[in-house]
């Protein structure tokens, strides 16, 4: 089947935003994390087999998306604004998929409830603050020790300071195992990622119960315990969420386990769509009920 493909840039008052789309069917908006662009999702989108209309973007400071943050303003809202602009361009309701910091920004979008969403898929959101709120202090302190050492190394001018974050998320030796071109890219964008890690997002745990969307959380079997535990906490806090684990995967699973990630996303989106159509079919034919809803 031929695919409709388009790649362009959005413009808003803060500057350009990466935007690309292909395919037909229910719309899935893919949001990558730090150090990532639309290409992060290439394998996942291919594995979905053309069953969906897929929309991609990049967060501030990556790809063609202009950074709109300053040292004094690192709120997660800046990332959320990008996602909201992409959703408006795509047209709702959409299924929202995010990885890492992108997943955290997707949560912020869902909490605001201003745009029509059908479902959420959150791949290891870096919600480390949940550990502190749930008194998982040993795991939280492991993360903060890494973060502080990373920041200090960056401020001291250490060229490969980001090694600390990459190895924490992907396992020891992950940075050195990357292709040279990727390591160079990480070094070039370390200042952007430091702003990412300073992003403020710490709502009370009770706030997540207001997100009524069908939500799937995905973790890697070999990911840091802190990420796995925070995903468990978030799954319980959300009103309508389930958690699944991908065997052998680490935090960087969209690239290393694309087929498995695609299966979880595709199943979740298809199930949500089926339930929405079932609900519509038993509603009054004169109802103005929408297939999507904001939260």
mmCIF file of C-alpha atoms in Angstrom:
data_model
loop_
_atom_site.group_PDB
_atom_site.id
_atom_site.type_symbol
_atom_site.label_atom_id
_atom_site.label_comp_id
_atom_site.label_asym_id
_atom_site.label_seq_id
_atom_site.Cartn_x
_atom_site.Cartn_y
_atom_site.Cartn_z
ATOM 1 C CA UNK A 1 0.000 0.000 0.000
ATOM 2 C CA UNK A 2 1.373 3.432 -0.870
ATOM 3 C CA UNK A 3 2.070 5.736 2.056
ATOM 4 C CA UNK A 4 1.275 9.432 2.213
ATOM 5 C CA UNK A 5 4.425 11.117 3.479
ATOM 6 C CA UNK A 6 5.002 14.747 4.440
ATOM 7 C CA UNK A 7 7.797 16.469 6.317
ATOM 8 C CA UNK A 8 7.665 20.142 7.154
ATOM 9 C CA UNK A 9 8.238 22.644 9.930
ATOM 10 C CA UNK A 10 5.660 24.316 12.119
ATOM 11 C CA UNK A 11 6.103 27.943 13.073
ATOM 12 C CA UNK A 12 4.919 29.479 16.312
ATOM 13 C CA UNK A 13 5.851 32.640 18.172
ATOM 14 C CA UNK A 14 8.949 30.943 19.600
ATOM 15 C CA UNK A 15 10.275 29.678 16.275
ATOM 16 C CA UNK A 16 10.299 26.470 14.208
ATOM 17 C CA UNK A 17 9.107 23.045 15.398
ATOM 18 C CA UNK A 18 9.895 19.733 13.711
ATOM 19 C CA UNK A 19 6.805 18.135 12.174
ATOM 20 C CA UNK A 20 6.486 15.055 9.992
ATOM 21 C CA UNK A 21 3.690 12.642 9.195
ATOM 22 C CA UNK A 22 2.994 9.567 7.117
ATOM 23 C CA UNK A 23 0.336 6.934 6.636
ATOM 24 C CA UNK A 24 -3.398 6.851 7.190
ATOM 25 C CA UNK A 25 -5.653 5.646 9.979
ATOM 26 C CA UNK A 26 -5.877 6.598 13.654
ATOM 27 C CA UNK A 27 -3.315 9.288 14.452
ATOM 28 C CA UNK A 28 -0.386 8.553 16.762
ATOM 29 C CA UNK A 29 1.846 11.467 17.821
ATOM 30 C CA UNK A 30 5.356 10.296 18.768
ATOM 31 C CA UNK A 31 7.428 12.411 21.164
ATOM 32 C CA UNK A 32 11.105 11.490 21.663
ATOM 33 C CA UNK A 33 13.242 12.244 24.685
ATOM 34 C CA UNK A 34 16.609 13.908 25.198
ATOM 35 C CA UNK A 35 19.259 13.648 22.487
ATOM 36 C CA UNK A 36 16.578 12.380 20.109
ATOM 37 C CA UNK A 37 14.687 13.460 17.003
ATOM 38 C CA UNK A 38 11.989 11.972 14.783
ATOM 39 C CA UNK A 39 14.467 9.354 13.558
ATOM 40 C CA UNK A 40 14.267 7.708 16.988
ATOM 41 C CA UNK A 41 10.909 6.261 15.965
ATOM 42 C CA UNK A 42 11.872 5.010 12.495
ATOM 43 C CA UNK A 43 12.029 1.324 13.466
ATOM 44 C CA UNK A 44 8.876 1.530 15.581
ATOM 45 C CA UNK A 45 6.894 3.191 12.784
ATOM 46 C CA UNK A 46 8.113 0.645 10.238
ATOM 47 C CA UNK A 47 7.091 -2.185 12.575
ATOM 48 C CA UNK A 48 3.577 -0.736 12.867
ATOM 49 C CA UNK A 49 3.176 -1.692 9.215
ATOM 50 C CA UNK A 50 1.268 1.319 7.917
ATOM 51 C CA UNK A 51 -1.802 0.725 10.080
ATOM 52 C CA UNK A 52 -1.757 4.241 11.518
ATOM 53 C CA UNK A 53 -1.150 7.850 10.629
ATOM 54 C CA UNK A 54 2.076 8.642 12.456
ATOM 55 C CA UNK A 55 3.193 12.149 13.407
ATOM 56 C CA UNK A 56 6.683 12.932 14.716
ATOM 57 C CA UNK A 57 8.463 15.916 16.239
ATOM 58 C CA UNK A 58 11.489 16.864 18.344
ATOM 59 C CA UNK A 59 11.720 18.577 21.714
ATOM 60 C CA UNK A 60 13.322 22.038 22.183
ATOM 61 C CA UNK A 61 16.958 22.187 21.112
ATOM 62 C CA UNK A 62 16.919 19.008 19.028
ATOM 63 C CA UNK A 63 16.507 18.553 15.287
ATOM 64 C CA UNK A 64 14.922 21.654 13.828
ATOM 65 C CA UNK A 65 12.960 22.610 16.945
ATOM 66 C CA UNK A 66 14.227 25.875 18.388
ATOM 67 C CA UNK A 67 14.977 25.918 22.095
ATOM 68 C CA UNK A 68 12.737 28.319 23.963
ATOM 69 C CA UNK A 69 14.166 27.778 27.434
ATOM 70 C CA UNK A 70 16.601 29.764 29.538
ATOM 71 C CA UNK A 71 18.586 28.931 32.656
ATOM 72 C CA UNK A 72 15.843 30.742 34.580
ATOM 73 C CA UNK A 73 12.974 28.912 32.866
ATOM 74 C CA UNK A 74 13.366 25.146 32.512
ATOM 75 C CA UNK A 75 9.734 24.252 33.159
ATOM 76 C CA UNK A 76 8.397 21.115 31.479
ATOM 77 C CA UNK A 77 5.729 23.440 30.096
ATOM 78 C CA UNK A 78 8.185 24.509 27.393
ATOM 79 C CA UNK A 79 8.284 20.922 26.088
ATOM 80 C CA UNK A 80 4.527 20.581 26.488
ATOM 81 C CA UNK A 81 3.993 23.656 24.306
ATOM 82 C CA UNK A 82 5.791 21.890 21.461
ATOM 83 C CA UNK A 83 3.578 18.819 21.781
ATOM 84 C CA UNK A 84 0.421 20.906 21.945
ATOM 85 C CA UNK A 85 1.374 22.754 18.754
ATOM 86 C CA UNK A 86 1.986 19.427 17.000
ATOM 87 C CA UNK A 87 -1.348 17.988 18.171
ATOM 88 C CA UNK A 88 -3.202 21.079 16.941
ATOM 89 C CA UNK A 89 -1.527 20.733 13.542
ATOM 90 C CA UNK A 90 -2.251 16.999 13.380
ATOM 91 C CA UNK A 91 -5.879 17.456 14.370
ATOM 92 C CA UNK A 92 -7.406 15.531 17.240
ATOM 93 C CA UNK A 93 -8.201 13.318 18.841
ATOM 94 C CA UNK A 94 -4.780 11.664 18.824
ATOM 95 C CA UNK A 95 -2.988 8.837 20.591
ATOM 96 C CA UNK A 96 0.042 10.302 22.361
ATOM 97 C CA UNK A 97 3.268 8.284 22.726
ATOM 98 C CA UNK A 98 6.299 9.593 24.586
ATOM 99 C CA UNK A 99 9.698 8.272 25.610
ATOM 100 C CA UNK A 100 11.807 9.399 28.566
ATOM 101 C CA UNK A 101 11.578 13.203 28.929
ATOM 102 C CA UNK A 102 9.079 13.153 26.070
ATOM 103 C CA UNK A 103 6.850 10.870 28.132
ATOM 104 C CA UNK A 104 7.075 13.293 31.048
ATOM 105 C CA UNK A 105 6.022 16.147 28.762
ATOM 106 C CA UNK A 106 3.114 14.024 27.492
ATOM 107 C CA UNK A 107 1.958 13.628 31.083
ATOM 108 C CA UNK A 108 2.032 17.398 31.461
ATOM 109 C CA UNK A 109 -0.116 17.780 28.329
ATOM 110 C CA UNK A 110 -2.604 15.234 29.658
ATOM 111 C CA UNK A 111 -2.765 16.927 33.060
ATOM 112 C CA UNK A 112 -3.570 20.265 31.422
ATOM 113 C CA UNK A 113 -6.429 18.601 29.530
ATOM 114 C CA UNK A 114 -6.680 21.311 26.883
ATOM 115 C CA UNK A 115 -6.478 19.107 23.773
ATOM 116 C CA UNK A 116 -8.429 16.027 22.608
ATOM 117 C CA UNK A 117 -6.523 12.820 23.366
ATOM 118 C CA UNK A 118 -7.546 9.202 22.893
ATOM 119 C CA UNK A 119 -4.811 7.391 24.821
ATOM 120 C CA UNK A 120 -1.339 7.647 26.320
ATOM 121 C CA UNK A 121 1.643 5.340 25.926
ATOM 122 C CA UNK A 122 4.495 6.290 28.254
ATOM 123 C CA UNK A 123 7.854 4.599 27.720
ATOM 124 C CA UNK A 124 9.877 5.009 30.908
ATOM 125 C CA UNK A 125 8.963 8.588 31.816
ATOM 126 C CA UNK A 126 11.835 10.050 33.829
ATOM 127 C CA UNK A 127 9.532 10.813 36.765
ATOM 128 C CA UNK A 128 12.209 10.471 39.438
ATOM 129 C CA UNK A 129 10.355 12.889 41.713
ATOM 130 C CA UNK A 130 7.781 10.160 42.341
ATOM 131 C CA UNK A 131 10.435 8.194 44.213
ATOM 132 C CA UNK A 132 10.861 11.010 46.704
ATOM 133 C CA UNK A 133 7.118 11.430 47.106
ATOM 134 C CA UNK A 134 6.756 7.709 47.848
ATOM 135 C CA UNK A 135 9.770 7.642 50.236
ATOM 136 C CA UNK A 136 11.881 5.515 47.905
ATOM 137 C CA UNK A 137 14.825 7.557 49.094
ATOM 138 C CA UNK A 138 17.676 5.144 48.329
ATOM 139 C CA UNK A 139 16.669 4.963 44.658
ATOM 140 C CA UNK A 140 16.055 8.690 44.506
ATOM 141 C CA UNK A 141 19.480 9.420 45.972
ATOM 142 C CA UNK A 142 21.149 7.118 43.444
ATOM 143 C CA UNK A 143 19.632 9.221 40.692
ATOM 144 C CA UNK A 144 20.483 12.574 42.295
ATOM 145 C CA UNK A 145 24.082 11.483 42.931
ATOM 146 C CA UNK A 146 24.482 10.678 39.233
ATOM 147 C CA UNK A 147 22.757 13.907 38.192
ATOM 148 C CA UNK A 148 24.893 16.079 40.455
ATOM 149 C CA UNK A 149 28.131 14.424 39.297
ATOM 150 C CA UNK A 150 27.027 14.926 35.677
ATOM 151 C CA UNK A 151 26.242 18.609 36.218
ATOM 152 C CA UNK A 152 29.559 19.167 37.994
ATOM 153 C CA UNK A 153 31.507 17.451 35.223
ATOM 154 C CA UNK A 154 29.730 19.560 32.602
ATOM 155 C CA UNK A 155 30.411 22.781 34.497
ATOM 156 C CA UNK A 156 34.061 21.767 34.787
ATOM 157 C CA UNK A 157 34.261 21.484 31.010
ATOM 158 C CA UNK A 158 34.528 17.693 30.828
ATOM 159 C CA UNK A 159 33.918 16.858 27.171
ATOM 160 C CA UNK A 160 32.150 13.542 27.759
ATOM 161 C CA UNK A 161 30.268 14.528 30.908
ATOM 162 C CA UNK A 162 27.099 12.996 29.441
ATOM 163 C CA UNK A 163 28.629 9.527 29.741
ATOM 164 C CA UNK A 164 27.320 9.489 33.315
ATOM 165 C CA UNK A 165 23.713 9.927 32.237
ATOM 166 C CA UNK A 166 23.925 7.545 29.274
ATOM 167 C CA UNK A 167 25.513 4.772 31.348
ATOM 168 C CA UNK A 168 23.025 5.287 34.183
ATOM 169 C CA UNK A 169 20.072 4.893 31.831
ATOM 170 C CA UNK A 170 21.444 2.211 29.522
ATOM 171 C CA UNK A 171 23.931 0.343 31.694
ATOM 172 C CA UNK A 172 27.673 0.628 32.183
ATOM 173 C CA UNK A 173 29.559 0.929 28.904
ATOM 174 C CA UNK A 174 26.543 2.197 26.933
ATOM 175 C CA UNK A 175 28.177 5.468 25.939
ATOM 176 C CA UNK A 176 31.403 3.861 24.740
ATOM 177 C CA UNK A 177 29.413 1.310 22.743
ATOM 178 C CA UNK A 178 27.696 4.000 20.682
ATOM 179 C CA UNK A 179 28.899 4.799 17.165
ATOM 180 C CA UNK A 180 31.394 7.660 17.059
ATOM 181 C CA UNK A 181 28.937 9.893 15.215
ATOM 182 C CA UNK A 182 26.338 9.428 17.948
ATOM 183 C CA UNK A 183 28.855 10.140 20.710
ATOM 184 C CA UNK A 184 29.852 13.351 18.954
ATOM 185 C CA UNK A 185 26.202 14.390 18.656
ATOM 186 C CA UNK A 186 25.668 13.764 22.373
ATOM 187 C CA UNK A 187 28.707 15.874 23.213
ATOM 188 C CA UNK A 188 27.475 18.723 20.990
ATOM 189 C CA UNK A 189 24.025 18.749 22.599
ATOM 190 C CA UNK A 190 25.031 18.179 26.226
ATOM 191 C CA UNK A 191 24.173 21.766 27.183
ATOM 192 C CA UNK A 192 20.637 21.206 25.860
ATOM 193 C CA UNK A 193 20.295 17.972 27.799
ATOM 194 C CA UNK A 194 21.444 19.640 31.003
ATOM 195 C CA UNK A 195 18.487 21.997 30.603
ATOM 196 C CA UNK A 196 16.322 18.889 30.066
ATOM 197 C CA UNK A 197 17.466 17.418 33.365
ATOM 198 C CA UNK A 198 16.716 20.685 35.110
ATOM 199 C CA UNK A 199 13.118 20.572 33.861
ATOM 200 C CA UNK A 200 10.685 21.075 36.702
ATOM 201 C CA UNK A 201 7.740 18.666 36.855
ATOM 202 C CA UNK A 202 6.596 17.636 40.306
ATOM 203 C CA UNK A 203 2.795 17.575 40.670
ATOM 204 C CA UNK A 204 1.270 15.882 43.712
ATOM 205 C CA UNK A 205 0.691 12.179 43.222
ATOM 206 C CA UNK A 206 -3.056 12.688 43.619
ATOM 207 C CA UNK A 207 -3.129 14.861 40.471
ATOM 208 C CA UNK A 208 -2.535 11.860 38.215
ATOM 209 C CA UNK A 209 -5.901 10.371 39.163
ATOM 210 C CA UNK A 210 -7.434 13.146 37.048
ATOM 211 C CA UNK A 211 -5.996 11.572 33.888
ATOM 212 C CA UNK A 212 -8.786 9.242 32.768
ATOM 213 C CA UNK A 213 -7.245 8.251 29.437
ATOM 214 C CA UNK A 214 -6.404 4.611 28.739
ATOM 215 C CA UNK A 215 -2.690 4.581 29.527
ATOM 216 C CA UNK A 216 0.008 1.994 28.926
ATOM 217 C CA UNK A 217 3.381 2.283 30.614
ATOM 218 C CA UNK A 218 6.320 0.375 29.160
ATOM 219 C CA UNK A 219 9.535 -0.495 31.003
ATOM 220 C CA UNK A 220 12.698 -2.325 30.077
ATOM 221 C CA UNK A 221 13.680 -5.409 32.031
ATOM 222 C CA UNK A 222 17.270 -4.143 32.292
ATOM 223 C CA UNK A 223 16.470 -0.499 32.952
ATOM 224 C CA UNK A 224 17.512 1.195 36.211
ATOM 225 C CA UNK A 225 15.470 0.112 39.179
ATOM 226 C CA UNK A 226 14.620 3.753 39.823
ATOM 227 C CA UNK A 227 12.822 3.993 36.473
ATOM 228 C CA UNK A 228 11.002 0.703 36.955
ATOM 229 C CA UNK A 229 9.871 1.673 40.437
ATOM 230 C CA UNK A 230 8.698 5.140 39.385
ATOM 231 C CA UNK A 231 6.682 3.541 36.562
ATOM 232 C CA UNK A 232 5.007 1.234 39.076
ATOM 233 C CA UNK A 233 4.127 4.213 41.275
ATOM 234 C CA UNK A 234 2.726 6.138 38.321
ATOM 235 C CA UNK A 235 0.697 3.163 37.099
ATOM 236 C CA UNK A 236 -1.050 2.952 40.466
ATOM 237 C CA UNK A 237 -1.617 6.715 40.595
ATOM 238 C CA UNK A 238 -3.245 6.950 37.164
ATOM 239 C CA UNK A 239 -6.948 6.190 36.890
ATOM 240 C CA UNK A 240 -6.806 3.789 33.943
ATOM 241 C CA UNK A 241 -3.272 2.469 33.451
ATOM 242 C CA UNK A 242 -1.428 -0.799 32.916
ATOM 243 C CA UNK A 243 2.284 -1.600 32.996
ATOM 244 C CA UNK A 244 4.230 -3.990 30.787
ATOM 245 C CA UNK A 245 7.910 -4.947 30.654
ATOM 246 C CA UNK A 246 9.992 -5.719 27.563
ATOM 247 C CA UNK A 247 12.437 -8.551 28.163
ATOM 248 C CA UNK A 248 16.099 -7.684 27.768
ATOM 249 C CA UNK A 249 15.437 -4.007 27.077
ATOM 250 C CA UNK A 250 17.040 -0.935 28.622
ATOM 251 C CA UNK A 251 15.897 2.670 28.619
ATOM 252 C CA UNK A 252 16.806 3.065 24.964
ATOM 253 C CA UNK A 253 14.345 0.410 23.797
ATOM 254 C CA UNK A 254 12.703 2.398 20.941
ATOM 255 C CA UNK A 255 15.969 1.889 19.088
ATOM 256 C CA UNK A 256 17.035 -1.532 20.350
ATOM 257 C CA UNK A 257 13.630 -3.266 20.639
ATOM 258 C CA UNK A 258 11.568 -1.431 18.034
ATOM 259 C CA UNK A 259 9.350 -4.380 17.075
ATOM 260 C CA UNK A 260 8.430 -5.152 20.694
ATOM 261 C CA UNK A 261 7.730 -1.498 21.452
ATOM 262 C CA UNK A 262 5.611 -1.198 18.298
ATOM 263 C CA UNK A 263 3.562 -4.241 19.278
ATOM 264 C CA UNK A 264 2.704 -2.733 22.684
ATOM 265 C CA UNK A 265 1.821 0.622 21.132
ATOM 266 C CA UNK A 266 -0.204 -0.877 18.292
ATOM 267 C CA UNK A 267 -2.169 -3.183 20.597
ATOM 268 C CA UNK A 268 -2.966 -0.335 22.981
ATOM 269 C CA UNK A 269 -4.074 2.040 20.232
ATOM 270 C CA UNK A 270 -6.152 -0.616 18.457
ATOM 271 C CA UNK A 271 -7.872 -1.662 21.691
ATOM 272 C CA UNK A 272 -8.663 1.939 22.561
ATOM 273 C CA UNK A 273 -10.053 2.590 19.094
ATOM 274 C CA UNK A 274 -12.218 -0.531 19.245
ATOM 275 C CA UNK A 275 -13.641 0.461 22.627
ATOM 276 C CA UNK A 276 -14.359 3.980 21.354
ATOM 277 C CA UNK A 277 -16.248 2.662 18.341
ATOM 278 C CA UNK A 278 -18.164 0.196 20.510
ATOM 279 C CA UNK A 279 -19.201 3.053 22.788
ATOM 280 C CA UNK A 280 -20.274 5.125 19.806
ATOM 281 C CA UNK A 281 -22.322 2.309 18.313
ATOM 282 C CA UNK A 282 -24.509 1.998 21.413
ATOM 283 C CA UNK A 283 -24.968 5.761 21.799
ATOM 284 C CA UNK A 284 -27.950 7.580 20.336
ATOM 285 C CA UNK A 285 -27.563 8.212 16.583
ATOM 286 C CA UNK A 286 -28.385 11.841 17.370
ATOM 287 C CA UNK A 287 -25.610 12.145 19.953
ATOM 288 C CA UNK A 288 -22.847 14.699 19.379
ATOM 289 C CA UNK A 289 -20.481 12.618 21.479
ATOM 290 C CA UNK A 290 -16.844 12.775 20.411
ATOM 291 C CA UNK A 291 -14.626 9.733 20.015
ATOM 292 C CA UNK A 292 -11.878 11.501 21.965
ATOM 293 C CA UNK A 293 -11.862 13.425 25.186
ATOM 294 C CA UNK A 294 -9.680 15.790 27.055
ATOM 295 C CA UNK A 295 -8.836 15.083 30.665
#
